[in-house]
GROMACS .gro file of C-alpha atoms in nm:
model
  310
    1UNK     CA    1   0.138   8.145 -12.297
    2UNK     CA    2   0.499   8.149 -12.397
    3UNK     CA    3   0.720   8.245 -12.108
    4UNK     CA    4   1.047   8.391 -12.068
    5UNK     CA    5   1.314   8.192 -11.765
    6UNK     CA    6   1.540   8.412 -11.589
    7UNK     CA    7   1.751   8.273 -11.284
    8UNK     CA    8   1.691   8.450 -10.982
    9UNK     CA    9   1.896   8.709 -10.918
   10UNK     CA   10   2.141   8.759 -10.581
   11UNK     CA   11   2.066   9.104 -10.549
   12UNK     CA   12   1.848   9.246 -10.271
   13UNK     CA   13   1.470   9.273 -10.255
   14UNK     CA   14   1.336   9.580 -10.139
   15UNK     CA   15   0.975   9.460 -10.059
   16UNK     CA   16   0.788   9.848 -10.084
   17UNK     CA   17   0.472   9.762  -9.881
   18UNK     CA   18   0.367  10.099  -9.939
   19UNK     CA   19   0.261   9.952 -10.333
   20UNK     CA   20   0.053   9.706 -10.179
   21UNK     CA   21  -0.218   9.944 -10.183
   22UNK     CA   22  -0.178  10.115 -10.499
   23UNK     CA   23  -0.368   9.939 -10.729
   24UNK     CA   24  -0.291  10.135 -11.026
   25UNK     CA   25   0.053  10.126 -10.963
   26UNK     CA   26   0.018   9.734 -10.945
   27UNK     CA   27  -0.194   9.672 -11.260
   28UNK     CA   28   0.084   9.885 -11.467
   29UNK     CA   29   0.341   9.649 -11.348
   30UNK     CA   30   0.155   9.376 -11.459
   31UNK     CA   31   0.098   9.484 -11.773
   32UNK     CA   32   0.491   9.491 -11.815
   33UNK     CA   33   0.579   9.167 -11.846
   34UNK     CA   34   0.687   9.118 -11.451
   35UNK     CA   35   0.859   8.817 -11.326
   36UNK     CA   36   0.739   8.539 -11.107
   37UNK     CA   37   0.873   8.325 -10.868
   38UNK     CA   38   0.612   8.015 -10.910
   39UNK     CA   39   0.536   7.732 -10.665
   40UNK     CA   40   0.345   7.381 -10.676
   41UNK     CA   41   0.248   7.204 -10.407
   42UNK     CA   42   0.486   7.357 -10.161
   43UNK     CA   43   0.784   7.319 -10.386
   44UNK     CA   44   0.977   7.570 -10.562
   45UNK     CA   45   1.053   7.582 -10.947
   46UNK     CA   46   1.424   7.508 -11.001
   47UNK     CA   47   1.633   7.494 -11.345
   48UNK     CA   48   1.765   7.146 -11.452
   49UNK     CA   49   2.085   7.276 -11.599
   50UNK     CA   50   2.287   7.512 -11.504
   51UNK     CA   51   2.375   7.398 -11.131
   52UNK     CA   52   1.996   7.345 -11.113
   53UNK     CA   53   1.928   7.714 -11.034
   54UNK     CA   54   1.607   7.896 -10.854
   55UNK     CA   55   1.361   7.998 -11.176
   56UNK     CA   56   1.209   8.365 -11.259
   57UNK     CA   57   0.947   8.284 -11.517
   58UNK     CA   58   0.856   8.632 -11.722
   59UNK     CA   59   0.502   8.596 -11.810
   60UNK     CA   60   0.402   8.833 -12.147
   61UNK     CA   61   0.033   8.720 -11.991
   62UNK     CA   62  -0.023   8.782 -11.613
   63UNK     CA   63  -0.400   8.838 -11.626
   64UNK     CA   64  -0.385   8.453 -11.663
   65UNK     CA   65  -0.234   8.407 -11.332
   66UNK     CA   66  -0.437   8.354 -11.079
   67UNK     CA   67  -0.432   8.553 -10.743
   68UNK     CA   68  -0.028   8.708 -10.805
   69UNK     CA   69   0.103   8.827 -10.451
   70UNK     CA   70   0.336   9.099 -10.492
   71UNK     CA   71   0.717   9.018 -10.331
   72UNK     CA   72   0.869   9.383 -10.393
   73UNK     CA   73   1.131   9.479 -10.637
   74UNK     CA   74   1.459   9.334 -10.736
   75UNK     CA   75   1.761   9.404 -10.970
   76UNK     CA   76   1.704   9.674 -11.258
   77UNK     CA   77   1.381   9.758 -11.030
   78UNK     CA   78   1.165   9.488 -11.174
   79UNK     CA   79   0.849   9.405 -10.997
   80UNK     CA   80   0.853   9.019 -10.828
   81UNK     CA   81   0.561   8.873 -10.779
   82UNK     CA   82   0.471   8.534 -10.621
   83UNK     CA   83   0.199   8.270 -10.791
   84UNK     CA   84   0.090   7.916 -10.699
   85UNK     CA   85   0.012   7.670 -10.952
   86UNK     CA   86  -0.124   7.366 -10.708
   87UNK     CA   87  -0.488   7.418 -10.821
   88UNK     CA   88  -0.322   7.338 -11.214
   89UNK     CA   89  -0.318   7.003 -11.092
   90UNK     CA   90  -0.011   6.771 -11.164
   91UNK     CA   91   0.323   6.874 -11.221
   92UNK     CA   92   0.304   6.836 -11.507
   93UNK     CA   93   0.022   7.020 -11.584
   94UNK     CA   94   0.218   7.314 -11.406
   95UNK     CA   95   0.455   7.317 -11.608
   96UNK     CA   96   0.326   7.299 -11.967
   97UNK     CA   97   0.108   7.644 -11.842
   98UNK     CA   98   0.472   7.788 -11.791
   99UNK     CA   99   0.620   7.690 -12.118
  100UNK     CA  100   0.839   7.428 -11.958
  101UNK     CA  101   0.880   7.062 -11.936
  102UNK     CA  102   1.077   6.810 -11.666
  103UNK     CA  103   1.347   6.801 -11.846
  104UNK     CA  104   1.419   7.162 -11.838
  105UNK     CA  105   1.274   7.259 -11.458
  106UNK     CA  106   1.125   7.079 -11.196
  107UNK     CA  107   0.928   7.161 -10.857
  108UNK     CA  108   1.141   7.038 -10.572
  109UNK     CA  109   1.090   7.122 -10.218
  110UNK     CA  110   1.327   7.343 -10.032
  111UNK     CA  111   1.468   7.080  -9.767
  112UNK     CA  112   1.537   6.834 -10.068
  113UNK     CA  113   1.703   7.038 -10.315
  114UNK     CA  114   2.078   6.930 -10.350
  115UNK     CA  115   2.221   7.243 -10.535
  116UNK     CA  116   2.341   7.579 -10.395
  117UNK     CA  117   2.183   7.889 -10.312
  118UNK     CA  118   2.289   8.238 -10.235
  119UNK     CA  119   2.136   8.368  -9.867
  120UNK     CA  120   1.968   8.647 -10.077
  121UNK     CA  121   1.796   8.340 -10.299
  122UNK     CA  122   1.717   8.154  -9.981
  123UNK     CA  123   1.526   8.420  -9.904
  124UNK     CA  124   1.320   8.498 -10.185
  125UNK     CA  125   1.222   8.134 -10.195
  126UNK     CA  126   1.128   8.110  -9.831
  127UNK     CA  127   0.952   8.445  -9.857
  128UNK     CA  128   0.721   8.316 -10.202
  129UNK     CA  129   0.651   7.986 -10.042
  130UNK     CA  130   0.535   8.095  -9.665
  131UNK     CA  131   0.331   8.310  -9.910
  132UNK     CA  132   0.177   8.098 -10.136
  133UNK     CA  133   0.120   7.833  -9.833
  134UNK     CA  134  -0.083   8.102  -9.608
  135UNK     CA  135  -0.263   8.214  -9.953
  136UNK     CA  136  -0.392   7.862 -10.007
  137UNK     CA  137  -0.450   7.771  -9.645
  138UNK     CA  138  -0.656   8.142  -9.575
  139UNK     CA  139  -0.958   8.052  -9.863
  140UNK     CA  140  -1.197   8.029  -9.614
  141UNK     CA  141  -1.291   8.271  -9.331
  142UNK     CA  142  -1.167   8.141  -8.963
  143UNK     CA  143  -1.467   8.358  -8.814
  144UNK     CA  144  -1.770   8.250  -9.018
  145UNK     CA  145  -1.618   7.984  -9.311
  146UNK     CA  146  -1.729   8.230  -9.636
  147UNK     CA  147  -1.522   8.220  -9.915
  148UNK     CA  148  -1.227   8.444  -9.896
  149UNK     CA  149  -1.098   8.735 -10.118
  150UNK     CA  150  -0.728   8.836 -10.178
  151UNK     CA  151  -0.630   9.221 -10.143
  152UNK     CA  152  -0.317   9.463 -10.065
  153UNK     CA  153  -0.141   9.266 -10.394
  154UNK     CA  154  -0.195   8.946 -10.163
  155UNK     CA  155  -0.139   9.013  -9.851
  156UNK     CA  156  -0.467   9.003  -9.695
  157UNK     CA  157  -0.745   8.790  -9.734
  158UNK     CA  158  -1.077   8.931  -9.692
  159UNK     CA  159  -1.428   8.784  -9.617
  160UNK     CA  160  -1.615   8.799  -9.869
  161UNK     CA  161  -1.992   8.827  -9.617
  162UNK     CA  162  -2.067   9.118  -9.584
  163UNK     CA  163  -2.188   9.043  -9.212
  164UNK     CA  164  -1.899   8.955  -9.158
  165UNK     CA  165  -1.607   9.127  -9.311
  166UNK     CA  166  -1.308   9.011  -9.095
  167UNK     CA  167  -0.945   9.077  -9.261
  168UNK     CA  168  -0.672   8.811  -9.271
  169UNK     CA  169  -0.322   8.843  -9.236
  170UNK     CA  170  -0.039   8.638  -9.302
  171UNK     CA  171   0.086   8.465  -8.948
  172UNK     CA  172   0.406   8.340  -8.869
  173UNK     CA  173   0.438   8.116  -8.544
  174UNK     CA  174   0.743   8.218  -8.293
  175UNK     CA  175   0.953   7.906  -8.210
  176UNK     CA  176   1.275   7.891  -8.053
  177UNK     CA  177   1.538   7.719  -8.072
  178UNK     CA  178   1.872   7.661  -7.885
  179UNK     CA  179   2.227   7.527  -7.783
  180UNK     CA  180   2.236   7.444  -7.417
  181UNK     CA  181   2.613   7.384  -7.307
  182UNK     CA  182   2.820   7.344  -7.038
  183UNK     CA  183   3.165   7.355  -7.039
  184UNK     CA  184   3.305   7.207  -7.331
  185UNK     CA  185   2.980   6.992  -7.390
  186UNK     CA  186   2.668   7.092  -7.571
  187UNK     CA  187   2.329   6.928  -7.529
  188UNK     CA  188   2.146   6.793  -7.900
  189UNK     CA  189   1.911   6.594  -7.957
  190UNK     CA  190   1.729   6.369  -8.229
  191UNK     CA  191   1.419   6.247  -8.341
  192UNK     CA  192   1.319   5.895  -8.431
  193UNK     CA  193   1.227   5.959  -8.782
  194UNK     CA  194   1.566   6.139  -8.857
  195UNK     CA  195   1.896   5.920  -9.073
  196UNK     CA  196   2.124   5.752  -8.860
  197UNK     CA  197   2.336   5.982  -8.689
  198UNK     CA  198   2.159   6.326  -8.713
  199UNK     CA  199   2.132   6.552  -8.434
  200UNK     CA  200   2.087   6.905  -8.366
  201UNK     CA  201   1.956   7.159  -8.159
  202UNK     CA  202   1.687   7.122  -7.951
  203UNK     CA  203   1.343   7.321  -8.065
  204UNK     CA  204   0.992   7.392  -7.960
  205UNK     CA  205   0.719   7.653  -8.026
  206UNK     CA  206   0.626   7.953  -7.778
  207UNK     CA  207   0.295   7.880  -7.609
  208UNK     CA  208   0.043   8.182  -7.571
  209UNK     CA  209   0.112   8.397  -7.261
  210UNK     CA  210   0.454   8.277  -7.266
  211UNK     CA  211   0.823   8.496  -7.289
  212UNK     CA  212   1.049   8.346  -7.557
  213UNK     CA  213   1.307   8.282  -7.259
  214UNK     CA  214   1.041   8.128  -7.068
  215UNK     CA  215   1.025   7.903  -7.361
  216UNK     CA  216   1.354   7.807  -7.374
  217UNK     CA  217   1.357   7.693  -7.038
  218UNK     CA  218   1.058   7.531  -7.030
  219UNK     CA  219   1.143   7.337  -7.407
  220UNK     CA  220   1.472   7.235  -7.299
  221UNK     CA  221   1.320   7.071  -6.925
  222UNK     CA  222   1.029   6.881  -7.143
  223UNK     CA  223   1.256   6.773  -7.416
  224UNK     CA  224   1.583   6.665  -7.175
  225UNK     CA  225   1.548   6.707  -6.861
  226UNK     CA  226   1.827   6.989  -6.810
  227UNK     CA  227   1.752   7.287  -6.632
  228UNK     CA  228   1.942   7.615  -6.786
  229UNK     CA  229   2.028   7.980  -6.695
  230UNK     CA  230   2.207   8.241  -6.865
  231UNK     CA  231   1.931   8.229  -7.169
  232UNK     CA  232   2.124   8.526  -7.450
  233UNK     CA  233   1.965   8.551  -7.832
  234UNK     CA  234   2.195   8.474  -8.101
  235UNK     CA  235   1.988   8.532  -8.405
  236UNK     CA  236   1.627   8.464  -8.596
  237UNK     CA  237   1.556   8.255  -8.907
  238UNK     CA  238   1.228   8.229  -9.105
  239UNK     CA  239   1.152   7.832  -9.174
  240UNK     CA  240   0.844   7.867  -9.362
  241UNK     CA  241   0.795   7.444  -9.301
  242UNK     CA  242   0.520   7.605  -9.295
  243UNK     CA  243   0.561   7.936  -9.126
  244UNK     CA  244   0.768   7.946  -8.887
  245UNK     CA  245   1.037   8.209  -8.736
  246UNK     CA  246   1.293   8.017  -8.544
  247UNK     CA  247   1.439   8.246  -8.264
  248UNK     CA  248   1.805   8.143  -8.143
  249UNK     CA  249   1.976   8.126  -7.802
  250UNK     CA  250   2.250   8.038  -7.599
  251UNK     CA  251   2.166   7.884  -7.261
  252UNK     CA  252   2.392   7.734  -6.992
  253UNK     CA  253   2.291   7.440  -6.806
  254UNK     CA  254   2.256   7.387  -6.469
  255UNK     CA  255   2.234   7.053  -6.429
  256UNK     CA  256   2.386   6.741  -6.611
  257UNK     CA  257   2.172   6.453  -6.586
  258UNK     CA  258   1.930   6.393  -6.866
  259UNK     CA  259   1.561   6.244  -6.916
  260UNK     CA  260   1.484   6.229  -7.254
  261UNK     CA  261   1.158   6.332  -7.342
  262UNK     CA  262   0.867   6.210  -7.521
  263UNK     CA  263   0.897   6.384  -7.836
  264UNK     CA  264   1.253   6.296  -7.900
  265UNK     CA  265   1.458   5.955  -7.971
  266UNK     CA  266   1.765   6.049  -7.801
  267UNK     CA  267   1.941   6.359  -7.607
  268UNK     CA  268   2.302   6.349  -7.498
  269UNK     CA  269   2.595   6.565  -7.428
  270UNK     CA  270   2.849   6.606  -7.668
  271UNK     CA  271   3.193   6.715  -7.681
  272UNK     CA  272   3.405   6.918  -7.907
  273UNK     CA  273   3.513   6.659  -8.156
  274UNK     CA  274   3.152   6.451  -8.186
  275UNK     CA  275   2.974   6.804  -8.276
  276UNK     CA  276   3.232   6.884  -8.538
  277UNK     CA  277   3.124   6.542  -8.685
  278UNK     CA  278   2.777   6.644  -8.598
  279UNK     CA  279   2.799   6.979  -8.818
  280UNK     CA  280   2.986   6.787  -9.109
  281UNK     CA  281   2.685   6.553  -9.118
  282UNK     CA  282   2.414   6.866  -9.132
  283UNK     CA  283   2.621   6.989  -9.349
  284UNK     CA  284   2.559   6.695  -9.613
  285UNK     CA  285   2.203   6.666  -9.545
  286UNK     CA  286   2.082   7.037  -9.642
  287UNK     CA  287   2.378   7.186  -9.780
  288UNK     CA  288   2.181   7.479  -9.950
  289UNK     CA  289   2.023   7.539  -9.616
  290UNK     CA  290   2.256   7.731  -9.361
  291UNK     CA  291   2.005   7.639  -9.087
  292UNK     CA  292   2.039   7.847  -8.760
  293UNK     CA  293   2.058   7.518  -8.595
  294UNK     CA  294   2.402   7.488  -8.808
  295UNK     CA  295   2.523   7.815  -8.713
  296UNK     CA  296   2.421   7.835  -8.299
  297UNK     CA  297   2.658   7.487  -8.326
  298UNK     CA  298   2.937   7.620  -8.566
  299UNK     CA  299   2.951   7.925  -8.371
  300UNK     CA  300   2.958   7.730  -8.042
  301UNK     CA  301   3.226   7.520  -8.154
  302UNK     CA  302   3.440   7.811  -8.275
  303UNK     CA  303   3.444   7.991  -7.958
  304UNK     CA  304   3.497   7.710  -7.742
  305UNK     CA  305   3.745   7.642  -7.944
  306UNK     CA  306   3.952   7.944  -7.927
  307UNK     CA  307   3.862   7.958  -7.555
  308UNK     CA  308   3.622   8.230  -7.548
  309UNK     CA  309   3.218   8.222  -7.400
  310UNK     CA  310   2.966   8.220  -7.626
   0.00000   0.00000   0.00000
Protein backbone atom coordinates (compact mmCIF):
# COMPACT_ATOMS: atom_id res chain seq x y z
CA UNK A 1 0.00 0.00 0.00
CA UNK A 2 1.46 3.38 -0.64
CA UNK A 3 1.48 5.48 2.50
CA UNK A 4 1.49 9.00 3.27
CA UNK A 5 4.38 10.28 6.48
CA UNK A 6 3.30 13.04 8.53
CA UNK A 7 5.41 14.06 11.72
CA UNK A 8 3.53 13.92 14.73
CA UNK A 9 2.01 16.77 15.67
CA UNK A 10 2.55 18.84 19.28
CA UNK A 11 -0.91 19.55 19.65
CA UNK A 12 -3.13 17.87 22.25
CA UNK A 13 -4.93 14.54 22.04
CA UNK A 14 -8.28 14.46 23.18
CA UNK A 15 -8.69 10.61 23.57
CA UNK A 16 -12.99 10.54 23.29
CA UNK A 17 -13.53 7.11 24.96
CA UNK A 18 -17.03 7.60 24.40
CA UNK A 19 -16.10 6.46 20.33
CA UNK A 20 -14.73 3.41 21.55
CA UNK A 21 -18.01 1.93 21.33
CA UNK A 22 -19.38 3.33 18.30
CA UNK A 23 -18.55 1.13 15.76
CA UNK A 24 -19.99 2.95 12.95
CA UNK A 25 -18.49 5.96 13.92
CA UNK A 26 -15.07 4.02 13.91
CA UNK A 27 -15.35 2.17 10.55
CA UNK A 28 -16.14 5.78 8.84
CA UNK A 29 -12.93 7.01 10.20
CA UNK A 30 -11.21 4.32 8.81
CA UNK A 31 -12.40 4.59 5.67
CA UNK A 32 -10.84 8.21 5.65
CA UNK A 33 -7.53 7.71 5.31
CA UNK A 34 -6.66 8.08 9.32
CA UNK A 35 -3.22 8.26 10.62
CA UNK A 36 -1.20 5.80 12.58
CA UNK A 37 1.29 5.88 15.01
CA UNK A 38 3.04 2.29 14.21
CA UNK A 39 5.28 0.18 16.47
CA UNK A 40 7.70 -2.99 16.05
CA UNK A 41 8.88 -4.87 18.55
CA UNK A 42 8.46 -2.35 21.30
CA UNK A 43 10.05 0.43 19.33
CA UNK A 44 8.57 3.40 17.87
CA UNK A 45 8.80 4.54 14.12
CA UNK A 46 11.01 7.66 13.93
CA UNK A 47 12.03 9.85 10.71
CA UNK A 48 15.75 9.73 9.65
CA UNK A 49 15.90 13.32 8.55
CA UNK A 50 14.57 16.01 9.79
CA UNK A 51 15.95 15.95 13.54
CA UNK A 52 14.86 12.28 13.32
CA UNK A 53 11.22 13.10 14.18
CA UNK A 54 8.22 10.74 15.72
CA UNK A 55 6.30 9.28 12.31
CA UNK A 56 2.34 9.50 11.47
CA UNK A 57 2.01 7.07 8.62
CA UNK A 58 -1.51 7.90 6.61
CA UNK A 59 -2.64 4.63 5.38
CA UNK A 60 -5.19 5.05 2.01
CA UNK A 61 -5.69 1.08 3.15
CA UNK A 62 -6.51 0.44 6.88
CA UNK A 63 -8.59 -2.73 6.40
CA UNK A 64 -5.02 -4.14 5.90
CA UNK A 65 -3.99 -3.32 9.32
CA UNK A 66 -4.36 -5.64 11.62
CA UNK A 67 -6.18 -5.13 15.04
CA UNK A 68 -5.93 -0.77 14.88
CA UNK A 69 -6.49 0.53 18.57
CA UNK A 70 -8.01 3.80 18.50
CA UNK A 71 -5.71 6.75 20.45
CA UNK A 72 -8.40 9.70 20.12
CA UNK A 73 -8.18 12.72 17.99
CA UNK A 74 -5.49 15.20 17.27
CA UNK A 75 -4.87 18.47 15.27
CA UNK A 76 -7.54 19.36 12.45
CA UNK A 77 -9.65 16.55 14.43
CA UNK A 78 -8.08 13.63 12.68
CA UNK A 79 -8.64 10.23 14.10
CA UNK A 80 -5.12 8.51 15.64
CA UNK A 81 -5.00 5.22 15.79
CA UNK A 82 -2.29 2.83 17.14
CA UNK A 83 -0.99 -0.53 15.08
CA UNK A 84 1.77 -3.06 15.76
CA UNK A 85 3.70 -4.52 13.08
CA UNK A 86 5.90 -7.26 15.25
CA UNK A 87 3.92 -10.22 13.78
CA UNK A 88 5.37 -8.63 10.01
CA UNK A 89 8.43 -10.10 11.11
CA UNK A 90 11.82 -8.20 10.61
CA UNK A 91 12.25 -4.69 10.41
CA UNK A 92 12.55 -4.72 7.54
CA UNK A 93 9.71 -6.43 6.55
CA UNK A 94 7.84 -3.63 8.63
CA UNK A 95 8.80 -1.26 6.86
CA UNK A 96 8.46 -2.12 3.16
CA UNK A 97 4.41 -2.81 4.31
CA UNK A 98 4.59 1.02 5.23
CA UNK A 99 6.12 2.31 2.10
CA UNK A 100 9.39 3.04 3.80
CA UNK A 101 12.90 1.89 3.92
CA UNK A 102 15.98 2.35 6.71
CA UNK A 103 17.20 4.94 5.18
CA UNK A 104 14.20 7.07 5.48
CA UNK A 105 12.69 5.76 9.15
CA UNK A 106 13.70 3.39 11.53
CA UNK A 107 12.11 1.59 14.74
CA UNK A 108 14.09 2.71 17.74
CA UNK A 109 13.09 2.22 21.24
CA UNK A 110 12.05 5.07 23.40
CA UNK A 111 15.00 4.99 26.09
CA UNK A 112 17.56 4.92 23.07
CA UNK A 113 16.40 7.52 20.85
CA UNK A 114 18.93 10.51 20.84
CA UNK A 115 16.67 13.29 19.26
CA UNK A 116 14.11 15.61 20.89
CA UNK A 117 10.62 15.37 21.67
CA UNK A 118 7.87 17.68 22.68
CA UNK A 119 6.03 16.43 26.23
CA UNK A 120 2.82 16.29 24.09
CA UNK A 121 4.92 13.70 21.59
CA UNK A 122 6.26 11.89 24.60
CA UNK A 123 3.04 11.17 25.28
CA UNK A 124 1.51 9.92 22.31
CA UNK A 125 4.42 7.54 21.97
CA UNK A 126 4.22 6.21 25.50
CA UNK A 127 0.45 6.02 25.18
CA UNK A 128 0.70 3.77 21.47
CA UNK A 129 3.40 1.61 22.87
CA UNK A 130 1.90 0.60 26.55
CA UNK A 131 -0.88 -0.11 23.99
CA UNK A 132 0.43 -2.12 21.51
CA UNK A 133 2.59 -4.05 24.37
CA UNK A 134 -0.71 -5.03 26.50
CA UNK A 135 -2.45 -5.83 22.93
CA UNK A 136 0.22 -8.39 22.14
CA UNK A 137 0.78 -9.67 25.65
CA UNK A 138 -3.44 -10.08 26.27
CA UNK A 139 -3.85 -12.88 23.08
CA UNK A 140 -4.65 -15.41 25.31
CA UNK A 141 -7.26 -15.56 28.12
CA UNK A 142 -5.59 -15.36 31.86
CA UNK A 143 -8.81 -17.34 33.11
CA UNK A 144 -9.07 -20.32 30.75
CA UNK A 145 -6.00 -19.73 27.88
CA UNK A 146 -8.67 -19.37 24.64
CA UNK A 147 -7.70 -17.25 22.06
CA UNK A 148 -8.53 -13.67 22.63
CA UNK A 149 -10.63 -11.08 20.66
CA UNK A 150 -10.02 -7.25 20.47
CA UNK A 151 -13.13 -4.81 21.05
CA UNK A 152 -14.05 -1.07 22.23
CA UNK A 153 -11.51 0.06 19.07
CA UNK A 154 -8.82 -1.98 21.18
CA UNK A 155 -9.23 -1.53 24.37
CA UNK A 156 -10.50 -4.70 25.60
CA UNK A 157 -9.71 -8.06 24.85
CA UNK A 158 -12.36 -10.53 24.99
CA UNK A 159 -12.48 -14.40 25.33
CA UNK A 160 -13.37 -15.76 22.64
CA UNK A 161 -15.20 -19.32 24.79
CA UNK A 162 -18.16 -18.84 25.15
CA UNK A 163 -18.00 -20.64 28.69
CA UNK A 164 -16.01 -18.44 29.49
CA UNK A 165 -16.37 -14.93 28.32
CA UNK A 166 -14.09 -12.92 30.73
CA UNK A 167 -13.18 -9.19 29.46
CA UNK A 168 -9.63 -7.80 29.54
CA UNK A 169 -8.49 -4.54 30.24
CA UNK A 170 -5.44 -2.75 29.78
CA UNK A 171 -3.37 -2.70 33.36
CA UNK A 172 -0.92 -0.40 34.43
CA UNK A 173 1.23 -1.37 37.60
CA UNK A 174 1.54 1.54 40.44
CA UNK A 175 5.24 2.07 41.36
CA UNK A 176 6.69 4.76 43.24
CA UNK A 177 9.35 6.45 43.25
CA UNK A 178 11.24 9.04 45.42
CA UNK A 179 13.92 11.60 46.73
CA UNK A 180 14.68 10.95 50.35
CA UNK A 181 16.78 14.00 51.80
CA UNK A 182 17.98 15.42 54.66
CA UNK A 183 19.30 18.60 55.00
CA UNK A 184 21.25 19.57 52.18
CA UNK A 185 21.87 15.81 51.19
CA UNK A 186 19.69 13.58 49.11
CA UNK A 187 19.78 9.79 49.13
CA UNK A 188 20.28 7.97 45.21
CA UNK A 189 21.13 5.09 44.34
CA UNK A 190 22.44 2.80 41.37
CA UNK A 191 22.29 -0.39 39.90
CA UNK A 192 25.09 -2.65 38.78
CA UNK A 193 24.15 -2.84 35.23
CA UNK A 194 23.91 1.04 34.88
CA UNK A 195 27.28 3.36 32.98
CA UNK A 196 29.74 4.51 35.26
CA UNK A 197 28.51 7.19 37.26
CA UNK A 198 24.64 7.03 36.97
CA UNK A 199 22.45 7.42 39.81
CA UNK A 200 19.05 8.39 40.56
CA UNK A 201 16.18 8.02 42.59
CA UNK A 202 15.39 5.22 44.38
CA UNK A 203 12.17 3.05 42.97
CA UNK A 204 10.07 0.05 43.70
CA UNK A 205 6.57 -1.28 42.87
CA UNK A 206 3.43 -1.16 45.35
CA UNK A 207 2.72 -4.63 46.67
CA UNK A 208 -1.07 -5.71 46.92
CA UNK A 209 -2.76 -4.53 50.15
CA UNK A 210 -0.27 -1.92 50.39
CA UNK A 211 -0.74 2.34 50.61
CA UNK A 212 1.58 4.06 48.11
CA UNK A 213 3.21 5.82 51.31
CA UNK A 214 3.50 2.58 52.89
CA UNK A 215 5.51 1.81 49.87
CA UNK A 216 7.74 4.41 50.03
CA UNK A 217 8.76 3.62 53.34
CA UNK A 218 9.00 0.23 53.06
CA UNK A 219 11.15 0.60 49.32
CA UNK A 220 13.43 3.05 50.68
CA UNK A 221 14.27 0.61 54.19
CA UNK A 222 14.82 -2.58 51.67
CA UNK A 223 16.75 -0.68 49.14
CA UNK A 224 19.07 1.59 51.82
CA UNK A 225 18.52 1.11 54.92
CA UNK A 226 17.10 4.74 55.81
CA UNK A 227 14.07 5.09 57.61
CA UNK A 228 11.87 8.33 56.40
CA UNK A 229 8.89 10.51 57.52
CA UNK A 230 7.27 13.38 56.10
CA UNK A 231 6.26 11.16 52.81
CA UNK A 232 4.37 14.42 50.32
CA UNK A 233 3.51 13.48 46.37
CA UNK A 234 5.18 15.54 43.89
CA UNK A 235 3.82 14.22 40.68
CA UNK A 236 2.97 10.87 38.40
CA UNK A 237 4.60 9.70 35.16
CA UNK A 238 3.50 6.84 32.86
CA UNK A 239 6.81 4.59 31.94
CA UNK A 240 5.24 2.14 29.78
CA UNK A 241 8.88 -0.10 30.19
CA UNK A 242 6.27 -1.94 30.03
CA UNK A 243 3.41 -0.39 31.88
CA UNK A 244 4.17 1.28 34.46
CA UNK A 245 2.86 4.63 36.33
CA UNK A 246 5.66 5.96 38.42
CA UNK A 247 4.15 7.93 41.43
CA UNK A 248 6.59 10.69 42.97
CA UNK A 249 7.43 11.81 46.52
CA UNK A 250 9.34 13.71 48.78
CA UNK A 251 10.37 11.96 52.00
CA UNK A 252 12.65 13.11 54.84
CA UNK A 253 14.91 10.79 56.48
CA UNK A 254 15.22 9.89 59.77
CA UNK A 255 18.17 8.28 60.03
CA UNK A 256 21.65 8.57 58.25
CA UNK A 257 23.38 5.42 58.18
CA UNK A 258 22.96 3.28 55.13
CA UNK A 259 22.80 -0.62 54.21
CA UNK A 260 22.64 -1.02 50.77
CA UNK A 261 20.37 -3.46 49.62
CA UNK A 262 20.29 -6.41 47.49
CA UNK A 263 18.85 -5.08 44.46
CA UNK A 264 21.12 -2.15 44.14
CA UNK A 265 25.08 -1.63 43.52
CA UNK A 266 25.48 1.36 45.54
CA UNK A 267 23.37 4.02 47.76
CA UNK A 268 24.94 7.14 49.20
CA UNK A 269 24.17 10.61 50.28
CA UNK A 270 24.86 13.33 48.15
CA UNK A 271 25.29 16.90 48.40
CA UNK A 272 24.33 19.89 46.44
CA UNK A 273 27.16 20.07 43.98
CA UNK A 274 27.57 15.97 43.24
CA UNK A 275 23.63 15.91 42.31
CA UNK A 276 23.97 18.85 39.98
CA UNK A 277 26.65 16.62 38.29
CA UNK A 278 24.28 13.81 38.84
CA UNK A 279 21.34 15.62 36.81
CA UNK A 280 23.89 16.83 34.03
CA UNK A 281 24.78 13.15 33.55
CA UNK A 282 20.81 12.01 33.26
CA UNK A 283 20.56 14.61 31.36
CA UNK A 284 23.00 13.12 28.55
CA UNK A 285 21.79 9.71 28.87
CA UNK A 286 17.91 10.24 27.92
CA UNK A 287 17.79 13.67 26.90
CA UNK A 288 14.32 13.27 25.12
CA UNK A 289 13.10 11.74 28.31
CA UNK A 290 12.30 14.36 31.15
CA UNK A 291 12.08 11.42 33.59
CA UNK A 292 10.30 12.25 36.95
CA UNK A 293 13.36 10.89 38.49
CA UNK A 294 15.07 14.10 36.70
CA UNK A 295 12.58 16.45 37.89
CA UNK A 296 11.95 15.17 41.91
CA UNK A 297 16.10 15.91 41.75
CA UNK A 298 16.06 19.24 39.69
CA UNK A 299 13.32 20.41 41.75
CA UNK A 300 15.10 19.32 44.96
CA UNK A 301 18.13 21.01 44.04
CA UNK A 302 16.37 24.27 43.15
CA UNK A 303 14.73 24.71 46.37
CA UNK A 304 17.48 23.81 48.47
CA UNK A 305 19.14 25.99 46.68
CA UNK A 306 17.25 29.09 47.17
CA UNK A 307 16.72 27.93 50.78
CA UNK A 308 13.26 26.87 50.71
CA UNK A 309 11.65 23.02 51.78
CA UNK A 310 10.65 20.97 49.29
Amino acid sequence: MSNLCHFLASGSLEREAHRRIDNDWLRQQLTSSPQFIFTWTGSNLFSQTLEKRPLLIEVPEPDKVSDPIFVGIHGERVALFAADLTNSGAEEEALRILGLNAGIARFVPLRKFDGFLSAEERALLFYAKAMTHWQQEQRFCGRCGSRTLPEQAGHVSACTNPECGKKHFPRTDPATIMLVHRGDECLLGRQAAWPKGIYSTLAGFVEAGERVEEAVFREVKEESGIEVKEIRYFDSQPWPFPQSLMLGFYAEAETKTVTVGPELDDVRWFGLPEAREVLGRLAARFPHLDTIARRLIRHWVEETTAGRKV
